[in-house]
Every structure is written in structure tokens, then in C-alpha cells.
mmCIF file of C-alpha atoms in Angstrom:
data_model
loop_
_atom_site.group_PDB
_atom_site.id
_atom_site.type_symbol
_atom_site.label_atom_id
_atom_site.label_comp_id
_atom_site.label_asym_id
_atom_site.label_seq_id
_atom_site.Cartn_x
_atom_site.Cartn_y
_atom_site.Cartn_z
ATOM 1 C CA UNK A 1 -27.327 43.890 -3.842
ATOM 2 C CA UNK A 2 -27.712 47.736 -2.773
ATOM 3 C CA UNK A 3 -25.006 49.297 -4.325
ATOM 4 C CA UNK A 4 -26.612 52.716 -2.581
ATOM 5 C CA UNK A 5 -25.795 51.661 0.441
ATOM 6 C CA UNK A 6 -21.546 51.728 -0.673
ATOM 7 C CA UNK A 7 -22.033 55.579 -1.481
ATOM 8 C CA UNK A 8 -19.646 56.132 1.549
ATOM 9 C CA UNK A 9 -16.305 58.020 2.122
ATOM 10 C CA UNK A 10 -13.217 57.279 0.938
ATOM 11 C CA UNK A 11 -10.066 56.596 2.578
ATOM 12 C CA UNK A 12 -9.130 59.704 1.400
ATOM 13 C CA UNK A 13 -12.411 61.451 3.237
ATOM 14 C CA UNK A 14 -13.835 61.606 -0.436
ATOM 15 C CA UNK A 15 -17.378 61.178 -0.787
ATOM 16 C CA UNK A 16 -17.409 57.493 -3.472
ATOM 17 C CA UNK A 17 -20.008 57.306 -6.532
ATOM 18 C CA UNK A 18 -22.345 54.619 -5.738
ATOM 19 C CA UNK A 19 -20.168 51.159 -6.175
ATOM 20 C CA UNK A 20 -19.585 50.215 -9.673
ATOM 21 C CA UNK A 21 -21.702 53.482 -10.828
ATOM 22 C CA UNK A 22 -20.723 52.756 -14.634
ATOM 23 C CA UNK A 23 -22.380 49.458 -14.358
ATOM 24 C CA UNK A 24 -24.768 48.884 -17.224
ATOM 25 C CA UNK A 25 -26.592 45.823 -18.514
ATOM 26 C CA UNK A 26 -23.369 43.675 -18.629
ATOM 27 C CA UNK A 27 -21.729 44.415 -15.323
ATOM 28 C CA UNK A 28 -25.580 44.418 -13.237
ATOM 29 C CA UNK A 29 -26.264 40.937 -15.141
ATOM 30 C CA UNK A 30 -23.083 39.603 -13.241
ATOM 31 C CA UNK A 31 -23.467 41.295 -9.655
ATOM 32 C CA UNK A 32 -27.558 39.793 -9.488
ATOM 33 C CA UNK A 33 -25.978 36.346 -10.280
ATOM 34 C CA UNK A 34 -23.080 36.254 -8.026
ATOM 35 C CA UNK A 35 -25.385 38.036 -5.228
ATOM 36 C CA UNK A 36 -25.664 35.314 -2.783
ATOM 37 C CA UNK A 37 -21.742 34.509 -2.919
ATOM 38 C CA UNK A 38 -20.841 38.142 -2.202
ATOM 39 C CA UNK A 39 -23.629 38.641 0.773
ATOM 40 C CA UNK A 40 -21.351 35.086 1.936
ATOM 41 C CA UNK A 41 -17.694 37.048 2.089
ATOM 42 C CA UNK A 42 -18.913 39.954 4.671
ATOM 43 C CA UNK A 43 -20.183 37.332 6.728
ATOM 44 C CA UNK A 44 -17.013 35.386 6.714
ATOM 45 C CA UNK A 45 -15.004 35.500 10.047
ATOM 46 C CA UNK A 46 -11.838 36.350 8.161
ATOM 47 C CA UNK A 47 -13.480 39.249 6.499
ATOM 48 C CA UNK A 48 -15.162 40.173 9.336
ATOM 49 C CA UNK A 49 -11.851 40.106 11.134
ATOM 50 C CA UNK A 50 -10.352 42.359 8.851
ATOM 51 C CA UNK A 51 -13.327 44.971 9.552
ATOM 52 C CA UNK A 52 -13.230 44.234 13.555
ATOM 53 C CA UNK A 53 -9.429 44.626 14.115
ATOM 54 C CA UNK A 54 -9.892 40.858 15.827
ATOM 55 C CA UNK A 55 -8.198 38.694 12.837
ATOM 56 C CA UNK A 56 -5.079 36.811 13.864
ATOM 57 C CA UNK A 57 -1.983 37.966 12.504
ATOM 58 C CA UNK A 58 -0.735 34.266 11.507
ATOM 59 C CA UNK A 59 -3.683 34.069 9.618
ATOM 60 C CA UNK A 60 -3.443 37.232 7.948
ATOM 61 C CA UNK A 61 0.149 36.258 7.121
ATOM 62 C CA UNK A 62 -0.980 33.216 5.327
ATOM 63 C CA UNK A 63 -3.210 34.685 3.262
ATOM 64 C CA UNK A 64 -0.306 37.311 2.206
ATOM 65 C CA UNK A 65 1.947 35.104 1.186
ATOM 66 C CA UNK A 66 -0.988 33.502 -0.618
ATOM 67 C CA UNK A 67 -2.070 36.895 -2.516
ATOM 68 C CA UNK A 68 1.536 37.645 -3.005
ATOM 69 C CA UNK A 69 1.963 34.174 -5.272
ATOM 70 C CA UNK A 70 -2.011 34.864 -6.917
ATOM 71 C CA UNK A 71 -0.974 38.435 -7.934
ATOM 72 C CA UNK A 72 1.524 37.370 -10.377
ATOM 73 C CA UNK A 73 -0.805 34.888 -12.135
ATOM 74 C CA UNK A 74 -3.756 37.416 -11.822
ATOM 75 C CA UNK A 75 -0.968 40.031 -13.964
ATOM 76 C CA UNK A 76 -0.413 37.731 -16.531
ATOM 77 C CA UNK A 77 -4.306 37.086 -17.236
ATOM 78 C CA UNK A 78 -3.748 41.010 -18.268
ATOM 79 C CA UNK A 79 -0.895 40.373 -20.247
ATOM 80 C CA UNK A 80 -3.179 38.078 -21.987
ATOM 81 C CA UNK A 81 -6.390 40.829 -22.660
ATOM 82 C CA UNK A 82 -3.182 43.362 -23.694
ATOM 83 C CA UNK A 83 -1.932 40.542 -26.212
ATOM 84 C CA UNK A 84 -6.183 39.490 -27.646
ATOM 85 C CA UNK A 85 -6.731 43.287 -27.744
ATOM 86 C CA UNK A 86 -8.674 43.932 -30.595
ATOM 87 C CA UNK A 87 -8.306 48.156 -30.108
ATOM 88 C CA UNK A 88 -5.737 50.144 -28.833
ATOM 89 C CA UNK A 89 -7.756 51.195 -25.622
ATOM 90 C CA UNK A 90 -8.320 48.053 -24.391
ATOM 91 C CA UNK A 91 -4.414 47.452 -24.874
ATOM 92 C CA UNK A 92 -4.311 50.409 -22.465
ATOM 93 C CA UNK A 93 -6.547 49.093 -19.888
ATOM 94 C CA UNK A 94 -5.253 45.410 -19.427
ATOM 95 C CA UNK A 95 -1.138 46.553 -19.876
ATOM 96 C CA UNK A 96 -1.525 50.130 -16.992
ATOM 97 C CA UNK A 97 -3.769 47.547 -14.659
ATOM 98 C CA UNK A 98 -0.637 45.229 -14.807
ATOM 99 C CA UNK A 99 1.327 48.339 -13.509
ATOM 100 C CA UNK A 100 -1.389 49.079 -10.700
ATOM 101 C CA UNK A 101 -0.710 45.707 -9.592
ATOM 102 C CA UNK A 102 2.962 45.367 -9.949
ATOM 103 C CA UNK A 103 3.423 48.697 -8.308
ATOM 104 C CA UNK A 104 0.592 49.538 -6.162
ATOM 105 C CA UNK A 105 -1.224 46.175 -5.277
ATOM 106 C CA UNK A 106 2.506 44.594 -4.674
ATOM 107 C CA UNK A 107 3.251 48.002 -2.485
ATOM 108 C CA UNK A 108 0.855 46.707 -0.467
ATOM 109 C CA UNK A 109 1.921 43.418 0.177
ATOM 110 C CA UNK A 110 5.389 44.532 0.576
ATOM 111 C CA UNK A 111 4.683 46.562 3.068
ATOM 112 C CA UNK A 112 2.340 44.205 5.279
ATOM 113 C CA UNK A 113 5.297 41.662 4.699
ATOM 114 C CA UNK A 114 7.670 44.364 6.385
ATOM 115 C CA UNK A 115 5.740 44.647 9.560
ATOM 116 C CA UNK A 116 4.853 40.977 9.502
ATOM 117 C CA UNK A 117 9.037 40.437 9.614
ATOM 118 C CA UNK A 118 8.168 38.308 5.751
ATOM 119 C CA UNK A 119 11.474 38.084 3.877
ATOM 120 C CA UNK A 120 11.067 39.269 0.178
ATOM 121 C CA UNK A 121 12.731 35.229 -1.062
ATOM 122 C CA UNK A 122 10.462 33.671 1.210
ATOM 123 C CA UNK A 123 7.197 35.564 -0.301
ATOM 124 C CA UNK A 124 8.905 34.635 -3.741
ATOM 125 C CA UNK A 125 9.824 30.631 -2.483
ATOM 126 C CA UNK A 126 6.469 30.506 -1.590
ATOM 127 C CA UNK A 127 3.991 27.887 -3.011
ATOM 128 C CA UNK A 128 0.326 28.283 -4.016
ATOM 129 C CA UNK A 129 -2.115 25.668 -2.294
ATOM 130 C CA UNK A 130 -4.106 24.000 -3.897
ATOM 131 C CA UNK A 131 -7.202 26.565 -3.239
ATOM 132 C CA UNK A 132 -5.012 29.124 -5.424
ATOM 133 C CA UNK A 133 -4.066 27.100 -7.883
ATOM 134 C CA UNK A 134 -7.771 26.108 -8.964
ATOM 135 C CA UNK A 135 -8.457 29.901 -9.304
ATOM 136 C CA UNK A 136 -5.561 30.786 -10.980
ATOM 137 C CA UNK A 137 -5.602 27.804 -13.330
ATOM 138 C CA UNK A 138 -9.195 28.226 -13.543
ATOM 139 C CA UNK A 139 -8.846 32.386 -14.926
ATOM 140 C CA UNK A 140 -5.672 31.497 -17.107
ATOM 141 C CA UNK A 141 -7.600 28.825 -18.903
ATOM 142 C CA UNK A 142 -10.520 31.196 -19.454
ATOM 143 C CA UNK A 143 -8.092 33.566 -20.783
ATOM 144 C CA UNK A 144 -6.622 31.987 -23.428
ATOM 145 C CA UNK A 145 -9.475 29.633 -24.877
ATOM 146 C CA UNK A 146 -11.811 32.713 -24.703
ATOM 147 C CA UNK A 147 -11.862 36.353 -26.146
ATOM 148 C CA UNK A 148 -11.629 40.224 -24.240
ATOM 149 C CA UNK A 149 -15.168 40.108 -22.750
ATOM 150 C CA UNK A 150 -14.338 36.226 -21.282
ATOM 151 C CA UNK A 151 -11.222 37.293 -20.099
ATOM 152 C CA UNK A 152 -12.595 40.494 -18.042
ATOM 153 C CA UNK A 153 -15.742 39.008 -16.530
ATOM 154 C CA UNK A 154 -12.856 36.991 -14.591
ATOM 155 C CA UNK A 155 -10.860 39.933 -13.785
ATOM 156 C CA UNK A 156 -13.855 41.498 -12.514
ATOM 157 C CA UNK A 157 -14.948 38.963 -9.757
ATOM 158 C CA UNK A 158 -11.302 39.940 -8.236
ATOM 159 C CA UNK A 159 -11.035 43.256 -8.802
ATOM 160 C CA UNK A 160 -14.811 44.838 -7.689
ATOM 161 C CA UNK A 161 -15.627 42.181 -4.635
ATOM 162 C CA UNK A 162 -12.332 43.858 -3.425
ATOM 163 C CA UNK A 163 -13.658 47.117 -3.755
ATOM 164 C CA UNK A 164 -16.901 45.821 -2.146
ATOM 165 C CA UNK A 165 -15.495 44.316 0.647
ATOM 166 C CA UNK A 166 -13.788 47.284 1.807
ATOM 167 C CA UNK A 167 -16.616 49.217 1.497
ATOM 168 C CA UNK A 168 -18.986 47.576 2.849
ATOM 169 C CA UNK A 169 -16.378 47.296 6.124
ATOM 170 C CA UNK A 170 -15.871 50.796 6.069
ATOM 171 C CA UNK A 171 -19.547 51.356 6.379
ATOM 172 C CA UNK A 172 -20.106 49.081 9.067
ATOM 173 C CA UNK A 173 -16.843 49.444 10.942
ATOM 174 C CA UNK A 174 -15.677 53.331 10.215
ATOM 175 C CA UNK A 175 -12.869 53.105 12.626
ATOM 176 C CA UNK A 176 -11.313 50.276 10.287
ATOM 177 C CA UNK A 177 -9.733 52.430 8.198
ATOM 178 C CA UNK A 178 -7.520 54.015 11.333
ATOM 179 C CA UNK A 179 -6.739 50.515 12.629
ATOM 180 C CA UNK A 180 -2.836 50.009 13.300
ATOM 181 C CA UNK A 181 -2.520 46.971 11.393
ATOM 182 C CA UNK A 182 -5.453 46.293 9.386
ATOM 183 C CA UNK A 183 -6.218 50.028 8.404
ATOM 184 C CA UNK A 184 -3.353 49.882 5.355
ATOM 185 C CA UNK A 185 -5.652 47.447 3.607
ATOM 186 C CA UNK A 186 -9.282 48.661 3.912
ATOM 187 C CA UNK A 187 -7.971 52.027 3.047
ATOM 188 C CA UNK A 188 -6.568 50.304 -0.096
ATOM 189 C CA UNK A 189 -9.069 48.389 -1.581
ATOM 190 C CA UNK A 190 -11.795 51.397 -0.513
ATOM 191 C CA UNK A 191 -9.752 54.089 -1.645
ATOM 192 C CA UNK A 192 -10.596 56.626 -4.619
ATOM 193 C CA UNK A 193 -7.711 55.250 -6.480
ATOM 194 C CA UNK A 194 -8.437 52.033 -6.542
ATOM 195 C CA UNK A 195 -12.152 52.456 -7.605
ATOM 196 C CA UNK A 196 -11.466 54.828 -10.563
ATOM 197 C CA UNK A 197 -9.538 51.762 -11.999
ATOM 198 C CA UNK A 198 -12.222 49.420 -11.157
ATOM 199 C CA UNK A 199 -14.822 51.980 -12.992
ATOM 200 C CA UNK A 200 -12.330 51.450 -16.353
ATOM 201 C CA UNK A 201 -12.960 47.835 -16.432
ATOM 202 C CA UNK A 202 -16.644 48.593 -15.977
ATOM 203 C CA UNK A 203 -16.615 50.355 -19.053
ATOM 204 C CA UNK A 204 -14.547 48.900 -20.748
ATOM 205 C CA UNK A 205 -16.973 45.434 -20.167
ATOM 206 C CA UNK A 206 -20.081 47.193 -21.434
ATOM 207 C CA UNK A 207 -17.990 48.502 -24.345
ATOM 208 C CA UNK A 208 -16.899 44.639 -25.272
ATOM 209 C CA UNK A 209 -20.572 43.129 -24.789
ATOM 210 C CA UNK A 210 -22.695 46.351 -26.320
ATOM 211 C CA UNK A 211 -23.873 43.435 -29.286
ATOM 212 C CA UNK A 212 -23.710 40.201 -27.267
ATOM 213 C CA UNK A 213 -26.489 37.973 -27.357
ATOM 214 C CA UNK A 214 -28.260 35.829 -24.498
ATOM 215 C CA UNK A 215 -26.046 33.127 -24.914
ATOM 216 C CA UNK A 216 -22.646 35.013 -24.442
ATOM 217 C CA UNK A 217 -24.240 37.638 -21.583
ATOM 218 C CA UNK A 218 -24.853 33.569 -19.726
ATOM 219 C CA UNK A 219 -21.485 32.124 -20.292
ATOM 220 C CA UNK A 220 -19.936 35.646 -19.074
ATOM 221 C CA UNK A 221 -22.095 35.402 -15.974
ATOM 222 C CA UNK A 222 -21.270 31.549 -15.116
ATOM 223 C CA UNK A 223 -17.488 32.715 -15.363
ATOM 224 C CA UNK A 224 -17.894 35.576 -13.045
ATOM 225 C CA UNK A 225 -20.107 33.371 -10.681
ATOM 226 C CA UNK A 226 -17.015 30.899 -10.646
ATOM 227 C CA UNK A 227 -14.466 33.243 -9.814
ATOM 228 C CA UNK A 228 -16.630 34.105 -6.955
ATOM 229 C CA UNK A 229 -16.884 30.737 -6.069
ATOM 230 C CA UNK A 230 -13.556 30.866 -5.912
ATOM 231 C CA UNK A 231 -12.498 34.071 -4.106
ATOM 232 C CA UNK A 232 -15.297 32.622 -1.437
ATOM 233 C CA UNK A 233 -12.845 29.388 -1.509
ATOM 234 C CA UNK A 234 -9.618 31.796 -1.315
ATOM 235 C CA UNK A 235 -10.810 33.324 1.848
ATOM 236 C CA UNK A 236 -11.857 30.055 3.463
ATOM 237 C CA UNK A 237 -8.229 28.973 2.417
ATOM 238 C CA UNK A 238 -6.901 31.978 4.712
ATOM 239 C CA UNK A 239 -8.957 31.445 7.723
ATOM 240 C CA UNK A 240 -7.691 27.954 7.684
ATOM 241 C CA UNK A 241 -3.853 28.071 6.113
ATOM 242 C CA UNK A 242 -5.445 25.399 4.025
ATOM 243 C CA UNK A 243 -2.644 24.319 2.351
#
């Protein structure tokens, strides 16, 4: 994966750090491993859609309502690292990224549900298939039978293949950003912002795994190749409105 190639410019026409530019033994460990699965998402047609401008709006509203529903489960896997905090930092971390989400991920969604005509009690009626429900069940058990550094190599799959994604469209399609529809969201998940918070978690990873041996560096790095597995699964849910 050449993370040199996401050195590219912000939303905000702010020239990025190289994608995930903290990333030390821990975080490069689970980026080779889940390599394949992440080359797989910017070939997907409802990625590529996204990037394009071409992605069909019922399709789009699916997955929404779908991320809308995962959001609040992916919050209270923070809740979680804020309650097995072992130092008061970390407690920082995991309980402001359940803000970013709350407010700024959800503004997101709230708005896209706006121009997609989305009722707030239908978003909040809404149930999660089955695709969801694996991840989410899958990071909530994680999170409570294991510790911080368990609980973050989850969170991470999520939060930087976001981050990638939108880079990686920007780069190839720079006009995405100024799209009428599908602009709002690559300028979200590539925006300064949202990669300064994804740089915390980087740290914050190496921080939690500075004395982890072999074993624990494999078991982090067959969670974080899961939760790939299953955002690969999340966005072949959207393209179909798999239920």
C-alpha cells in the first residue's frame, strides 16, 4: 500500500501528511495485512460510484440509513475503550471520538437524509441487516472480552479505510469533491478534520502496543483484517440493499 501516493489536498485545499503519517510498527503491521481487502473497496462499483458522480441515489440511500443504525453501535464500542481506560488520555480519545461521531459524523448523515427527503423516525425505525449486524456484533464482542489495544485495532479498520477511500477518490477523481450530491461526503471523510482525529488513534495504538509481543501484534492484526472483511461486506450490502 503507497501511502505516498494519499499526500494530496484536502477538502479544505490543505496540502495532507502522507495517510496515517504517525503509523509505526503497530498501525503498518495492520495496513500490510489488510492490503489486498483495501486495494478490493476502490475497485468496488459503489465506491467507485461515489468517486464518478454515477452511483444511484436509492442505493446511496440504503446504505445511509444503514450507516445511520452502525454509527450508534460503532459509539458505544468507544464508550467501551472510555470505560477499560487504563489512563486518563486514552479516556480522552475514545469519550471526544464519541462526540465527533454524534455531532459531526451524524451531521453528515443528517444532512444527506435532508436532501434524500429521509425522515429523522424513519432513520431511527430503521433496522440493521444482517451484513451490519455481523460487524457490529462482531466489534462489540471484541470490545468487551478484550482490552484498549483489541478494542482500537477494530475502530481502526472503520475509521482510516474511510479516510483512505476518500483519498484515494480525490486523487483519482479531483472534481469529486465539487460534486452536487456526492461532494458533502468525500470532502468529509478526506478532510483535515477528520484525519487529525484519525492520526490520535494512530498514536494512541502505538502507545497501547509499545511492549506487545508476536502473539498479541497477530491477534490485533486478524481483528483488523476482519473488520475489513467486513466493511468490504458493508459496501457489498449497499450496492445491493442486501437486506
Amino acid at each position: 500500500m503507497d501511502r505516498a501516493l494519499l499526500a494530496v489536498q484536502s477538502a479544505e485545499g490543505q496540502r495532507l501528511p502522507n495517510f496515517a503519517a504517525h503509523a509505526g510498527r503497530t498501525t503498518e503491521r495492520l495496513l500490510r495485512a489488510a492490503e489486498p481487502i483495501w486495494e478490493g473497496y476502490l475497485k468496488h462499483p459503489f465506491v467507485r460510484g461515489l468517486g464518478e458522480g454515477s452511483l444511484n441515489q436509492d442505493r446511496f440511500r440504503f446504505y445511509m440509513l444503514q450507516d445511520y443504525v452502525y454509527l450508534f453501535e460503532y459509539a458505544r464500542v468507544f464508550a467501551l475503550g472510555a470505560a477499560k481506560a487504563r489512563e486518563p488520555e486514552s479516556m480522552r480519545i475514545f469519550a471526544a471520538y464519541i462526540h465527533q461521531i454524534m455531532e459531526g459524523e451524524m451531521a453528515l448523515h443528517r444532512s444527506y437524509m435532508r436532501r434524500l427527503g429521509i425522515p429523522e423516525k424513519e432513520a431511527e425505525q430503521s433496522r440493521a441487516s444482517l451484513d451490519n449486524l455481523s460487524y457490529t456484533s462482531y466489534m462489540l464482542r471484541i470490545s468487551y472480552e478484550g482490552g484498549e489495544a483489541e478494542l482500537t485495532a477494530a475502530i481502526l479498520a472503520c475509521a482510516l479505510s474511510y479516510e483512505y477511500i476518500a483519498r484515494r477518490l480525490l486523487k483519482q477523481y479531483p472534481s469529486s469533491v465539487s460534486h452536487p450530491f456526492y461532494g458533502e461526503w468525500v470532502q468529509g471523510y478526506s478532510s483535515l478534520s477528520y484525519h487529525e482525529e484519525n492520526e490520535k488513534l494512530i498514536v494512541l495504538m502505538e502507545r497501547l502496543t509499545e511492549q506487545s509481543p508476536e502473539a498479541e501484534l497477530s491477534q490485533l492484526a486478524e481483528i483488523f483484517v476482519n473488520c475489513s472483511r467486513f466493511e468490504q461486506s458493508f459496501w457489498d450490502m449497499a450496492w445491493e440493499q442486501r437486506a
